[in-house]
Amino acid sequence: ASCIVKKLSKFPVDKKNVKKKDLFSVYNRVIFSPDGEYLVAGCLYSDETYGSIKIYHNEGNSWKEKRVIDLNTVSGIRSLVFLDNNRFVAGQNNGKIDVWDVTNDKSHEIIKLSGSPVYSLAYHNETKSLAVGYEDGAIEVYKNGKGWKKATSSKAHISIVHGLCFDDEGKRLFSCSADKSVIIWDVESNPMKELMMWEDHSKSVFEVHLSPAIFLIDSTQNDTTQIRLLASCSDDASVRLRNIQDYLF
């Protein structure tokens, strides 16, 4: 069963900056802050050159729109991830990666100014690592010490990097792509080191996710085995699970 708390309105198209009559807008990404206080939605217009960010606040019984950040002269949003309860990173269609604050209408910090469209983001809080996946198949990992600096990278895939996620320690990165592959990376090496690749999907792979620890009990041997599963879903209408315990610390 599902419950609609509030139907969020569509992004209005800024007609002053739009020349095409058939242009429409869509919500492309949506994320919650870790504490559940904020909801951020990213918009990409149909010509992929305009966009907006909408920020909602949890008012208890409803979600109140706090602000709309207009990116009409910049680019549309393709990916979002929260860094903490207030700051989030937006990846744009023009390759720009910047940090925003839910309390402010202006970009807080620019990580990268331009490049290939940013299709996926993943953040590991303990290591302060931000993984970025691009349309051209590249992956970059930035670390935040005194400012954001690129720690490692790789021309990981031959097509769009749709999904990324870190392991618990932040030492392994998992990626999936439109090239039908799923890969495990050692992100402590530079360039990133490929540890394992699967090409068992027949079409684009859109998401990859690591399970928590799963304990298998063998009652006949009075033994317990711990496994971790890496799940991926694809345009081939399949979900695949792989035991990757041996690749983790």
mmCIF file of C-alpha atoms in Angstrom:
data_model
loop_
_atom_site.group_PDB
_atom_site.id
_atom_site.type_symbol
_atom_site.label_atom_id
_atom_site.label_comp_id
_atom_site.label_asym_id
_atom_site.label_seq_id
_atom_site.Cartn_x
_atom_site.Cartn_y
_atom_site.Cartn_z
ATOM 1 C CA ALA A 1 0.000 0.000 0.000
ATOM 2 C CA SER A 2 1.115 3.575 -0.563
ATOM 3 C CA CYS A 3 0.110 6.883 0.951
ATOM 4 C CA ILE A 4 0.435 10.222 -0.842
ATOM 5 C CA VAL A 5 1.247 12.841 1.773
ATOM 6 C CA LYS A 6 1.298 15.641 -0.760
ATOM 7 C CA LYS A 7 1.362 15.799 -4.508
ATOM 8 C CA LEU A 8 4.289 18.068 -5.308
ATOM 9 C CA SER A 9 3.514 20.548 -8.066
ATOM 10 C CA LYS A 10 5.311 20.562 -11.391
ATOM 11 C CA PHE A 11 8.170 22.943 -11.992
ATOM 12 C CA PRO A 12 6.958 25.937 -13.985
ATOM 13 C CA VAL A 13 8.755 26.516 -17.261
ATOM 14 C CA ASP A 14 10.377 29.944 -17.429
ATOM 15 C CA LYS A 15 8.947 31.119 -20.748
ATOM 16 C CA LYS A 16 11.312 34.093 -20.909
ATOM 17 C CA ASN A 17 14.285 31.770 -21.359
ATOM 18 C CA VAL A 18 12.533 29.106 -23.420
ATOM 19 C CA LYS A 19 12.229 29.294 -27.182
ATOM 20 C CA LYS A 20 10.773 25.858 -27.907
ATOM 21 C CA LYS A 21 6.996 25.653 -27.560
ATOM 22 C CA ASP A 22 6.996 21.949 -26.717
ATOM 23 C CA LEU A 23 9.422 22.200 -23.779
ATOM 24 C CA PHE A 24 8.267 20.506 -20.554
ATOM 25 C CA SER A 25 9.828 19.830 -17.162
ATOM 26 C CA VAL A 26 10.189 16.645 -15.102
ATOM 27 C CA TYR A 27 11.419 15.733 -11.637
ATOM 28 C CA ASN A 28 14.627 13.845 -12.361
ATOM 29 C CA ARG A 29 15.979 13.187 -8.823
ATOM 30 C CA VAL A 30 14.598 13.313 -5.279
ATOM 31 C CA ILE A 31 16.408 12.805 -1.938
ATOM 32 C CA PHE A 32 15.726 13.129 1.808
ATOM 33 C CA SER A 33 18.163 14.680 4.259
ATOM 34 C CA PRO A 34 19.579 12.130 6.762
ATOM 35 C CA ASP A 35 17.408 13.526 9.579
ATOM 36 C CA GLY A 36 14.265 13.521 7.405
ATOM 37 C CA GLU A 37 13.710 17.252 7.806
ATOM 38 C CA TYR A 38 14.209 18.195 4.157
ATOM 39 C CA LEU A 39 13.237 16.860 0.753
ATOM 40 C CA VAL A 40 15.163 18.059 -2.302
ATOM 41 C CA ALA A 41 13.874 17.506 -5.831
ATOM 42 C CA GLY A 42 15.848 18.184 -9.011
ATOM 43 C CA CYS A 43 14.318 19.204 -12.320
ATOM 44 C CA LEU A 44 15.565 18.667 -15.856
ATOM 45 C CA TYR A 45 13.677 20.268 -18.724
ATOM 46 C CA SER A 46 13.045 18.211 -21.819
ATOM 47 C CA ASP A 47 15.752 19.898 -23.910
ATOM 48 C CA GLU A 48 18.283 19.038 -21.140
ATOM 49 C CA THR A 49 19.657 22.588 -20.911
ATOM 50 C CA TYR A 50 17.451 24.129 -18.230
ATOM 51 C CA GLY A 51 16.585 23.048 -14.715
ATOM 52 C CA SER A 52 15.666 23.900 -11.132
ATOM 53 C CA ILE A 53 15.970 22.635 -7.568
ATOM 54 C CA LYS A 54 13.019 22.604 -5.166
ATOM 55 C CA ILE A 55 13.536 22.346 -1.409
ATOM 56 C CA TYR A 56 10.733 21.227 0.921
ATOM 57 C CA HIS A 57 10.709 21.206 4.731
ATOM 58 C CA ASN A 58 8.920 18.692 6.943
ATOM 59 C CA GLU A 59 6.267 20.660 8.860
ATOM 60 C CA GLY A 60 4.878 17.606 10.653
ATOM 61 C CA ASN A 61 1.651 16.950 8.787
ATOM 62 C CA SER A 62 2.801 18.420 5.490
ATOM 63 C CA TRP A 63 5.810 19.320 3.359
ATOM 64 C CA LYS A 64 6.200 23.061 2.881
ATOM 65 C CA GLU A 65 8.009 24.453 -0.132
ATOM 66 C CA LYS A 66 10.871 26.570 1.225
ATOM 67 C CA ARG A 67 12.581 27.715 -1.943
ATOM 68 C CA VAL A 68 13.054 27.189 -5.656
ATOM 69 C CA ILE A 69 16.556 27.553 -7.081
ATOM 70 C CA ASP A 70 16.348 28.462 -10.741
ATOM 71 C CA LEU A 71 19.121 27.123 -12.988
ATOM 72 C CA ASN A 72 17.581 28.177 -16.290
ATOM 73 C CA THR A 73 20.736 29.788 -17.624
ATOM 74 C CA VAL A 74 22.978 26.982 -16.382
ATOM 75 C CA SER A 75 21.797 23.402 -16.718
ATOM 76 C CA GLY A 76 19.393 20.735 -15.506
ATOM 77 C CA ILE A 77 19.850 18.429 -12.507
ATOM 78 C CA ARG A 78 20.793 14.792 -13.136
ATOM 79 C CA SER A 79 21.953 13.671 -9.662
ATOM 80 C CA LEU A 80 21.706 14.656 -5.991
ATOM 81 C CA VAL A 81 23.190 13.445 -2.697
ATOM 82 C CA PHE A 82 23.187 14.847 0.851
ATOM 83 C CA LEU A 83 26.493 15.447 2.680
ATOM 84 C CA ASP A 84 24.845 16.122 6.050
ATOM 85 C CA ASN A 85 21.473 17.341 7.320
ATOM 86 C CA ASN A 86 21.755 20.704 5.542
ATOM 87 C CA ARG A 87 24.233 20.478 2.672
ATOM 88 C CA PHE A 88 23.735 18.542 -0.544
ATOM 89 C CA VAL A 89 25.617 18.078 -3.821
ATOM 90 C CA ALA A 90 23.977 18.564 -7.201
ATOM 91 C CA GLY A 91 25.344 17.081 -10.414
ATOM 92 C CA GLN A 92 24.260 18.945 -13.513
ATOM 93 C CA ASN A 93 23.847 18.155 -17.183
ATOM 94 C CA ASN A 94 26.703 20.527 -18.096
ATOM 95 C CA GLY A 95 29.119 18.640 -15.838
ATOM 96 C CA LYS A 96 29.046 21.157 -13.002
ATOM 97 C CA ILE A 97 29.202 19.739 -9.477
ATOM 98 C CA ASP A 98 28.421 22.093 -6.615
ATOM 99 C CA VAL A 99 27.429 22.120 -2.947
ATOM 100 C CA TRP A 100 24.176 23.727 -1.823
ATOM 101 C CA ASP A 101 22.635 24.500 1.554
ATOM 102 C CA VAL A 102 18.915 24.022 2.178
ATOM 103 C CA THR A 103 18.830 27.443 3.868
ATOM 104 C CA ASN A 104 20.381 29.362 0.962
ATOM 105 C CA ASP A 105 19.514 30.135 -2.656
ATOM 106 C CA LYS A 106 23.120 30.296 -3.843
ATOM 107 C CA SER A 107 25.729 27.612 -4.463
ATOM 108 C CA HIS A 108 27.830 27.109 -1.329
ATOM 109 C CA GLU A 109 30.909 25.671 -3.045
ATOM 110 C CA ILE A 110 31.910 24.534 -6.543
ATOM 111 C CA ILE A 111 33.643 21.139 -6.762
ATOM 112 C CA LYS A 112 33.915 21.058 -10.558
ATOM 113 C CA LEU A 113 32.937 23.720 -13.065
ATOM 114 C CA SER A 114 32.183 21.748 -16.221
ATOM 115 C CA GLY A 115 32.583 18.436 -18.034
ATOM 116 C CA SER A 116 30.584 15.412 -19.094
ATOM 117 C CA PRO A 117 27.000 15.272 -17.700
ATOM 118 C CA VAL A 118 26.901 13.963 -14.115
ATOM 119 C CA TYR A 119 24.594 10.947 -13.931
ATOM 120 C CA SER A 120 25.342 9.529 -10.465
ATOM 121 C CA LEU A 121 26.686 10.532 -7.055
ATOM 122 C CA ALA A 122 27.551 8.636 -3.869
ATOM 123 C CA TYR A 123 28.903 9.976 -0.580
ATOM 124 C CA HIS A 124 30.733 8.222 2.278
ATOM 125 C CA ASN A 125 30.490 10.290 5.431
ATOM 126 C CA GLU A 126 33.375 8.861 7.497
ATOM 127 C CA THR A 127 35.995 9.211 4.761
ATOM 128 C CA LYS A 128 34.400 12.403 3.360
ATOM 129 C CA SER A 129 34.536 10.832 -0.098
ATOM 130 C CA LEU A 130 32.284 11.842 -2.987
ATOM 131 C CA ALA A 131 32.078 9.521 -6.001
ATOM 132 C CA VAL A 132 30.920 10.977 -9.307
ATOM 133 C CA GLY A 133 29.766 9.008 -12.358
ATOM 134 C CA TYR A 134 29.640 10.622 -15.791
ATOM 135 C CA GLU A 135 27.862 10.157 -19.101
ATOM 136 C CA ASP A 136 31.163 9.316 -20.829
ATOM 137 C CA GLY A 137 31.777 6.370 -18.468
ATOM 138 C CA ALA A 138 34.381 8.026 -16.232
ATOM 139 C CA ILE A 139 34.332 7.915 -12.431
ATOM 140 C CA GLU A 140 36.048 10.406 -10.123
ATOM 141 C CA VAL A 141 36.380 10.347 -6.333
ATOM 142 C CA TYR A 142 36.813 13.622 -4.449
ATOM 143 C CA LYS A 143 37.810 13.990 -0.787
ATOM 144 C CA ASN A 144 36.916 16.944 1.385
ATOM 145 C CA GLY A 145 39.719 18.118 3.632
ATOM 146 C CA LYS A 146 40.589 21.762 3.177
ATOM 147 C CA GLY A 147 38.384 21.992 0.129
ATOM 148 C CA TRP A 148 37.415 19.288 -2.361
ATOM 149 C CA LYS A 149 40.301 17.591 -4.153
ATOM 150 C CA LYS A 150 40.257 14.703 -6.625
ATOM 151 C CA ALA A 151 41.720 11.638 -4.903
ATOM 152 C CA THR A 152 41.401 9.051 -7.672
ATOM 153 C CA SER A 153 39.653 8.378 -10.974
ATOM 154 C CA SER A 154 39.271 5.948 -13.853
ATOM 155 C CA LYS A 155 37.769 5.698 -17.330
ATOM 156 C CA ALA A 156 35.669 3.032 -15.715
ATOM 157 C CA HIS A 157 32.960 2.242 -18.257
ATOM 158 C CA ILE A 158 32.357 2.788 -21.956
ATOM 159 C CA SER A 159 28.943 4.375 -21.417
ATOM 160 C CA ILE A 160 26.805 6.203 -18.824
ATOM 161 C CA VAL A 161 27.535 5.429 -15.153
ATOM 162 C CA HIS A 162 23.992 5.118 -13.817
ATOM 163 C CA GLY A 163 24.672 4.020 -10.245
ATOM 164 C CA LEU A 164 27.328 4.187 -7.511
ATOM 165 C CA CYS A 165 27.607 3.113 -3.873
ATOM 166 C CA PHE A 166 30.371 2.711 -1.274
ATOM 167 C CA ASP A 167 31.036 -0.150 1.118
ATOM 168 C CA ASP A 168 30.923 0.456 4.891
ATOM 169 C CA GLU A 169 34.616 1.369 5.108
ATOM 170 C CA GLY A 170 34.658 3.656 2.083
ATOM 171 C CA LYS A 171 37.455 1.602 0.510
ATOM 172 C CA ARG A 172 35.379 -0.110 -2.149
ATOM 173 C CA LEU A 173 33.141 1.506 -4.734
ATOM 174 C CA PHE A 174 30.496 -0.308 -6.769
ATOM 175 C CA SER A 175 29.381 1.001 -10.148
ATOM 176 C CA CYS A 176 26.887 0.056 -12.833
ATOM 177 C CA SER A 177 26.497 1.342 -16.346
ATOM 178 C CA ALA A 178 24.613 1.496 -19.612
ATOM 179 C CA ASP A 179 27.410 -0.727 -20.961
ATOM 180 C CA LYS A 180 25.636 -3.621 -19.105
ATOM 181 C CA SER A 181 28.431 -4.100 -16.537
ATOM 182 C CA VAL A 182 28.747 -4.005 -12.736
ATOM 183 C CA ILE A 183 32.228 -3.373 -11.290
ATOM 184 C CA ILE A 184 33.939 -3.372 -7.875
ATOM 185 C CA TRP A 185 36.694 -0.774 -7.454
ATOM 186 C CA ASP A 186 39.527 -0.258 -4.993
ATOM 187 C CA VAL A 187 39.308 3.510 -4.459
ATOM 188 C CA GLU A 188 42.416 3.653 -2.255
ATOM 189 C CA SER A 189 44.589 3.249 -5.363
ATOM 190 C CA ASN A 190 45.170 5.932 -7.997
ATOM 191 C CA PRO A 191 44.016 5.296 -10.630
ATOM 192 C CA MET A 192 41.178 3.212 -9.234
ATOM 193 C CA LYS A 193 41.852 -0.520 -9.428
ATOM 194 C CA GLU A 194 39.224 -2.851 -10.876
ATOM 195 C CA LEU A 195 38.722 -5.850 -8.575
ATOM 196 C CA MET A 196 35.844 -7.624 -10.299
ATOM 197 C CA MET A 197 33.502 -7.115 -13.238
ATOM 198 C CA TRP A 198 30.205 -8.801 -14.043
ATOM 199 C CA GLU A 199 28.606 -8.603 -17.482
ATOM 200 C CA ASP A 200 25.615 -10.828 -16.776
ATOM 201 C CA HIS A 201 22.947 -8.265 -17.695
ATOM 202 C CA SER A 202 21.836 -8.012 -21.310
ATOM 203 C CA LYS A 203 20.837 -4.322 -21.189
ATOM 204 C CA SER A 204 21.648 -1.119 -19.283
ATOM 205 C CA VAL A 205 22.142 -1.472 -15.515
ATOM 206 C CA PHE A 206 20.458 1.369 -13.626
ATOM 207 C CA GLU A 207 21.136 0.780 -9.934
ATOM 208 C CA VAL A 208 23.556 -1.026 -7.648
ATOM 209 C CA HIS A 209 23.191 -1.484 -3.884
ATOM 210 C CA LEU A 210 25.127 -3.287 -1.136
ATOM 211 C CA SER A 211 23.215 -5.257 1.492
ATOM 212 C CA PRO A 212 23.904 -5.178 5.223
ATOM 213 C CA ALA A 213 25.548 -8.273 6.714
ATOM 214 C CA ILE A 214 23.450 -11.408 6.197
ATOM 215 C CA PHE A 215 24.081 -14.454 8.397
ATOM 216 C CA LEU A 216 23.441 -17.931 7.001
ATOM 217 C CA ILE A 217 22.969 -20.639 9.629
ATOM 218 C CA ASP A 218 23.920 -24.230 8.850
ATOM 219 C CA SER A 219 22.147 -26.237 11.573
ATOM 220 C CA THR A 220 23.761 -29.503 10.487
ATOM 221 C CA GLN A 221 27.278 -28.134 11.013
ATOM 222 C CA ASN A 222 26.366 -25.781 13.875
ATOM 223 C CA ASP A 223 28.023 -23.024 11.851
ATOM 224 C CA THR A 224 27.185 -19.455 10.790
ATOM 225 C CA THR A 225 28.461 -17.780 7.623
ATOM 226 C CA GLN A 226 28.356 -14.038 6.948
ATOM 227 C CA ILE A 227 27.738 -12.810 3.414
ATOM 228 C CA ARG A 228 27.199 -9.426 1.738
ATOM 229 C CA LEU A 229 25.096 -9.216 -1.375
ATOM 230 C CA LEU A 230 25.503 -6.738 -4.208
ATOM 231 C CA ALA A 231 22.186 -6.147 -5.972
ATOM 232 C CA SER A 232 21.758 -4.660 -9.433
ATOM 233 C CA CYS A 233 18.696 -3.964 -11.565
ATOM 234 C CA SER A 234 18.573 -3.616 -15.309
ATOM 235 C CA ASP A 235 16.548 -2.648 -18.347
ATOM 236 C CA ASP A 236 16.553 -6.380 -19.157
ATOM 237 C CA ALA A 237 13.838 -6.743 -16.444
ATOM 238 C CA SER A 238 16.127 -8.637 -14.063
ATOM 239 C CA VAL A 239 17.542 -8.122 -10.574
ATOM 240 C CA ARG A 240 20.791 -9.959 -9.876
ATOM 241 C CA LEU A 241 22.437 -10.759 -6.533
ATOM 242 C CA ARG A 242 26.134 -11.555 -6.004
ATOM 243 C CA ASN A 243 27.960 -12.598 -2.845
ATOM 244 C CA ILE A 244 30.926 -10.209 -2.618
ATOM 245 C CA GLN A 245 32.039 -10.888 0.950
ATOM 246 C CA ASP A 246 35.552 -11.860 -0.221
ATOM 247 C CA TYR A 247 36.096 -8.411 -1.754
ATOM 248 C CA LEU A 248 35.404 -6.534 1.478
ATOM 249 C CA PHE A 249 37.539 -5.858 4.516
#
